Amino acid sequence: MTRLDSVIRRLTAQRDLLNWAAQEISPTGFVLELGLGNGRTYDHLRTKMPGREIYAFERSPAAHPDCYPPEGYLIVGDIFETLPAFIKRLGHGAAALVHTDIGTGDEEANRQLALRLSPLLDSLLQPGGLLIADRAFEMPSCTDISSRTNVPEGRYFVYRRNA
Ligand SMILES: C[S@@+](CC[C@H](N)C(=O)[O-])C[C@H]1O[C@@H](n2cnc3c(N)ncnc32)[C@H](O)[C@@H]1O
C-alpha cells in the first residue's frame, strides 16, 4: 500500500464515521472537535449536524479561513489546559460526540497522549455519547464499538459511553 493509499483509506474511514455519528448521536449535548487543524473535519461536522453546538479545540489555529467556528466556539490553547477548564465550565457528561484527531507520526507520543487524554474524555461524554478517534484510547466507562462499524479494524476507533 502506498502512502497515498494509506491517507485515502484513513480519510475515508474518518468521513464514513462522522457521517455515521451524525445519524447516531443523541439530539442533545455538545459536539467537540479536538484538533481543528485545517478545519476539514470541523466543516464536515457542522454541515452534517446543522444547529448543533460544536466546540473546536486547537493550540495553533491555522484553519482555512472559511472553516473557523463562530466566536466563543474556538478554544485556543493546549487541550490539557483548556479541556479541564471547559469541563469545569460546562459540566461533566456534556458531550454527545467527541472527535479527536490530534496524533502525529510518533506512535509512542501518540500512546502517551491517548493515556493522558482518556480520563478527560471519559468525564466529558454523556451516557450513550460517542468518541470517534484517530487512535485507540483507554476508556473504562465506554464500550469499544469499532468492530460494529463498517470501518476496517485498526483504521479508526469508536467508543460509546455506557449508560
Ligand atoms: C491532524 S490535525 C487535525 C486535522 C483536522 N481533523 C482537519 O480535518 O483539518 C491535528 C491538529 O491538532 C492540534 N493539536 C495537537 N495536539 C494538540 C494539543 N495538545 N492541544 C491543542 N491542539 C493540538 C495540532 O495543532 C493540529 O492542528
Tab-separated table of C-alpha atoms and ligand atoms in Angstrom:
chain	number	residue	atom	x	y	z
A	1	MET	CA	0.000	0.000	0.000
A	2	THR	CA	1.425	3.406	-0.933
A	3	ARG	CA	1.332	6.341	1.459
A	4	LEU	CA	-1.279	7.898	-0.811
A	5	ASP	CA	-3.441	4.760	-0.459
A	6	SER	CA	-2.963	4.923	3.303
A	7	VAL	CA	-4.036	8.585	3.574
A	8	ILE	CA	-7.080	7.976	1.371
A	9	ARG	CA	-8.140	4.989	3.500
A	10	ARG	CA	-7.746	6.957	6.729
A	11	LEU	CA	-9.703	9.956	5.446
A	12	THR	CA	-12.409	7.699	4.001
A	13	ALA	CA	-12.784	5.962	7.377
A	14	GLN	CA	-12.876	9.341	9.116
A	15	ARG	CA	-15.597	10.672	6.821
A	16	ASP	CA	-17.652	7.440	6.968
A	17	LEU	CA	-17.619	7.503	10.770
A	18	LEU	CA	-18.516	11.200	11.029
A	19	ASN	CA	-21.441	10.566	8.660
A	20	TRP	CA	-22.495	7.577	10.754
A	21	ALA	CA	-22.195	9.564	14.011
A	22	ALA	CA	-24.382	12.353	12.613
A	23	GLN	CA	-27.257	9.839	12.422
A	24	GLU	CA	-26.391	8.057	15.644
A	25	ILE	CA	-25.854	10.721	18.319
A	26	SER	CA	-28.386	11.905	20.827
A	27	PRO	CA	-30.302	15.071	19.839
A	28	THR	CA	-28.949	16.845	22.923
A	29	GLY	CA	-25.372	17.501	24.017
A	30	PHE	CA	-22.362	19.306	22.631
A	31	VAL	CA	-20.101	18.172	19.837
A	32	LEU	CA	-16.352	18.616	20.342
A	33	GLU	CA	-13.657	18.676	17.682
A	34	LEU	CA	-10.220	18.142	19.251
A	35	GLY	CA	-7.629	19.452	16.774
A	36	LEU	CA	-9.174	21.968	14.374
A	37	GLY	CA	-6.180	21.718	12.002
A	38	ASN	CA	-7.170	22.817	8.525
A	39	GLY	CA	-10.839	22.713	9.554
A	40	ARG	CA	-11.817	19.921	7.146
A	41	THR	CA	-13.491	17.624	9.665
A	42	TYR	CA	-14.947	20.607	11.546
A	43	ASP	CA	-16.530	21.747	8.269
A	44	HIS	CA	-17.914	18.245	7.759
A	45	LEU	CA	-19.360	18.072	11.271
A	46	ARG	CA	-21.096	21.440	11.058
A	47	THR	CA	-22.532	20.551	7.638
A	48	LYS	CA	-23.815	17.145	8.730
A	49	MET	CA	-25.097	18.405	12.093
A	50	PRO	CA	-26.685	21.787	11.401
A	51	GLY	CA	-27.812	23.625	14.511
A	52	ARG	CA	-25.528	21.646	16.847
A	53	GLU	CA	-23.238	23.482	19.228
A	54	ILE	CA	-19.770	22.439	18.079
A	55	TYR	CA	-16.682	23.491	20.043
A	56	ALA	CA	-13.283	23.188	18.356
A	57	PHE	CA	-10.018	22.984	20.318
A	58	GLU	CA	-6.678	23.982	18.808
A	59	ARG	CA	-3.342	25.193	20.158
A	60	SER	CA	-2.144	26.831	16.927
A	61	PRO	CA	-5.139	27.978	14.876
A	62	ALA	CA	-4.354	27.954	11.148
A	63	ALA	CA	-7.543	26.675	9.546
A	64	HIS	CA	-8.888	27.535	6.128
A	65	PRO	CA	-10.496	30.993	6.562
A	66	ASP	CA	-13.965	29.567	5.777
A	67	CYS	CA	-13.618	26.862	8.413
A	68	TYR	CA	-13.378	28.768	11.696
A	69	PRO	CA	-16.040	28.261	14.368
A	70	PRO	CA	-18.157	31.248	15.380
A	71	GLU	CA	-16.996	33.435	18.248
A	72	GLY	CA	-16.874	31.566	21.532
A	73	TYR	CA	-16.664	28.142	19.899
A	74	LEU	CA	-12.926	28.012	19.181
A	75	ILE	CA	-10.998	27.179	22.340
A	76	VAL	CA	-7.358	28.135	21.810
A	77	GLY	CA	-4.556	26.525	23.784
A	78	ASP	CA	-3.181	23.143	24.730
A	79	ILE	CA	-6.094	20.776	25.351
A	80	PHE	CA	-4.505	19.574	28.586
A	81	GLU	CA	-5.069	23.098	29.889
A	82	THR	CA	-8.238	24.092	28.048
A	83	LEU	CA	-10.239	20.858	28.388
A	84	PRO	CA	-10.234	20.685	32.216
A	85	ALA	CA	-11.415	24.319	32.339
A	86	PHE	CA	-14.088	23.550	29.716
A	87	ILE	CA	-15.355	20.558	31.711
A	88	LYS	CA	-15.493	22.720	34.846
A	89	ARG	CA	-17.447	25.412	32.986
A	90	LEU	CA	-19.942	23.219	31.095
A	91	GLY	CA	-20.125	20.234	33.383
A	92	HIS	CA	-19.296	16.557	33.262
A	93	GLY	CA	-21.164	14.434	30.769
A	94	ALA	CA	-21.992	17.369	28.498
A	95	ALA	CA	-20.795	15.949	25.173
A	96	ALA	CA	-22.835	13.835	22.758
A	97	LEU	CA	-19.880	13.404	20.407
A	98	VAL	CA	-16.135	13.966	20.641
A	99	HIS	CA	-13.981	13.655	17.533
A	100	THR	CA	-10.279	13.612	18.211
A	101	ASP	CA	-7.644	13.881	15.503
A	102	ILE	CA	-4.522	15.217	17.168
A	103	GLY	CA	-1.932	12.486	16.696
A	104	THR	CA	1.363	12.684	14.850
A	105	GLY	CA	3.631	10.136	13.155
A	106	ASP	CA	5.285	9.386	16.520
A	107	GLU	CA	3.493	6.267	17.852
A	108	GLU	CA	4.969	6.409	21.367
A	109	ALA	CA	3.991	10.090	21.717
A	110	ASN	CA	0.512	9.197	20.445
A	111	ARG	CA	0.187	6.423	23.025
A	112	GLN	CA	1.199	8.772	25.844
A	113	LEU	CA	-1.182	11.441	24.571
A	114	ALA	CA	-4.076	8.959	24.470
A	115	LEU	CA	-3.306	7.796	28.025
A	116	ARG	CA	-3.335	11.381	29.326
A	117	LEU	CA	-6.421	12.356	27.382
A	118	SER	CA	-8.565	9.304	28.179
A	119	PRO	CA	-9.757	10.390	31.677
A	120	LEU	CA	-10.728	13.828	30.359
A	121	LEU	CA	-12.724	12.297	27.508
A	122	ASP	CA	-14.278	9.825	29.901
A	123	SER	CA	-15.676	12.635	32.025
A	124	LEU	CA	-16.822	14.679	29.007
A	125	LEU	CA	-19.079	12.096	27.383
A	126	GLN	CA	-22.732	11.839	28.319
A	127	PRO	CA	-24.237	8.343	28.755
A	128	GLY	CA	-24.509	6.916	25.242
A	129	GLY	CA	-22.094	9.605	23.976
A	130	LEU	CA	-19.623	8.698	21.234
A	131	LEU	CA	-15.872	9.120	20.947
A	132	ILE	CA	-14.531	8.865	17.406
A	133	ALA	CA	-10.763	8.794	17.411
A	134	ASP	CA	-7.764	8.535	15.149
A	135	ARG	CA	-6.189	6.093	17.617
A	136	ALA	CA	-7.053	3.693	20.411
A	137	PHE	CA	-7.963	5.107	23.836
A	138	GLU	CA	-8.288	3.563	27.298
A	139	MET	CA	-11.925	4.296	28.117
A	140	PRO	CA	-13.023	2.301	31.176
A	141	SER	CA	-16.554	3.742	31.176
A	142	CYS	CA	-17.071	3.043	27.472
A	143	THR	CA	-17.507	0.091	25.166
A	144	ASP	CA	-15.223	-0.161	22.144
A	145	ILE	CA	-17.712	-0.495	19.293
A	146	SER	CA	-15.196	-0.016	16.462
A	147	SER	CA	-15.838	-3.530	15.165
A	148	ARG	CA	-19.583	-2.810	14.873
A	149	THR	CA	-18.963	-0.109	12.279
A	150	ASN	CA	-18.110	-0.741	8.647
A	151	VAL	CA	-14.615	0.656	9.083
A	152	PRO	CA	-11.809	-1.942	8.791
A	153	GLU	CA	-10.135	-2.906	12.093
A	154	GLY	CA	-7.452	-0.545	13.367
A	155	ARG	CA	-8.130	2.278	10.940
A	156	TYR	CA	-10.238	4.499	13.186
A	157	PHE	CA	-11.776	3.913	16.621
A	158	VAL	CA	-15.260	4.320	18.117
A	159	TYR	CA	-16.274	4.163	21.789
A	160	ARG	CA	-19.722	4.526	23.320
A	161	ARG	CA	-20.135	5.690	26.905
A	162	ASN	CA	-22.022	3.121	28.943
A	163	ALA	CA	-25.381	4.166	30.387
B	1	LIG	C1	-4.148	16.292	12.130
B	1	LIG	S1	-4.540	17.945	12.588
B	1	LIG	C2	-6.306	17.949	12.608
B	1	LIG	C3	-6.885	17.920	11.229
B	1	LIG	C4	-8.381	18.167	11.201
B	1	LIG	N1	-9.103	16.997	11.663
B	1	LIG	C5	-8.813	18.510	9.781
B	1	LIG	O1	-9.584	17.731	9.191
B	1	LIG	O2	-8.373	19.544	9.279
B	1	LIG	C6	-4.154	17.951	14.295
B	1	LIG	C7	-4.300	19.299	14.974
B	1	LIG	O3	-4.291	19.088	16.379
B	1	LIG	C8	-3.612	20.161	17.001
B	1	LIG	N2	-3.105	19.678	18.291
B	1	LIG	C9	-2.241	18.651	18.513
B	1	LIG	N3	-2.013	18.497	19.821
B	1	LIG	C10	-2.743	19.456	20.457
B	1	LIG	C11	-2.901	19.814	21.824
B	1	LIG	N4	-2.255	19.151	22.803
B	1	LIG	N5	-3.731	20.835	22.126
B	1	LIG	C12	-4.398	21.509	21.142
B	1	LIG	N6	-4.279	21.213	19.816
B	1	LIG	C13	-3.451	20.200	19.482
B	1	LIG	C14	-2.482	20.498	16.023
B	1	LIG	O4	-2.043	21.841	16.214
B	1	LIG	C15	-3.145	20.256	14.680
B	1	LIG	O5	-3.647	21.456	14.126
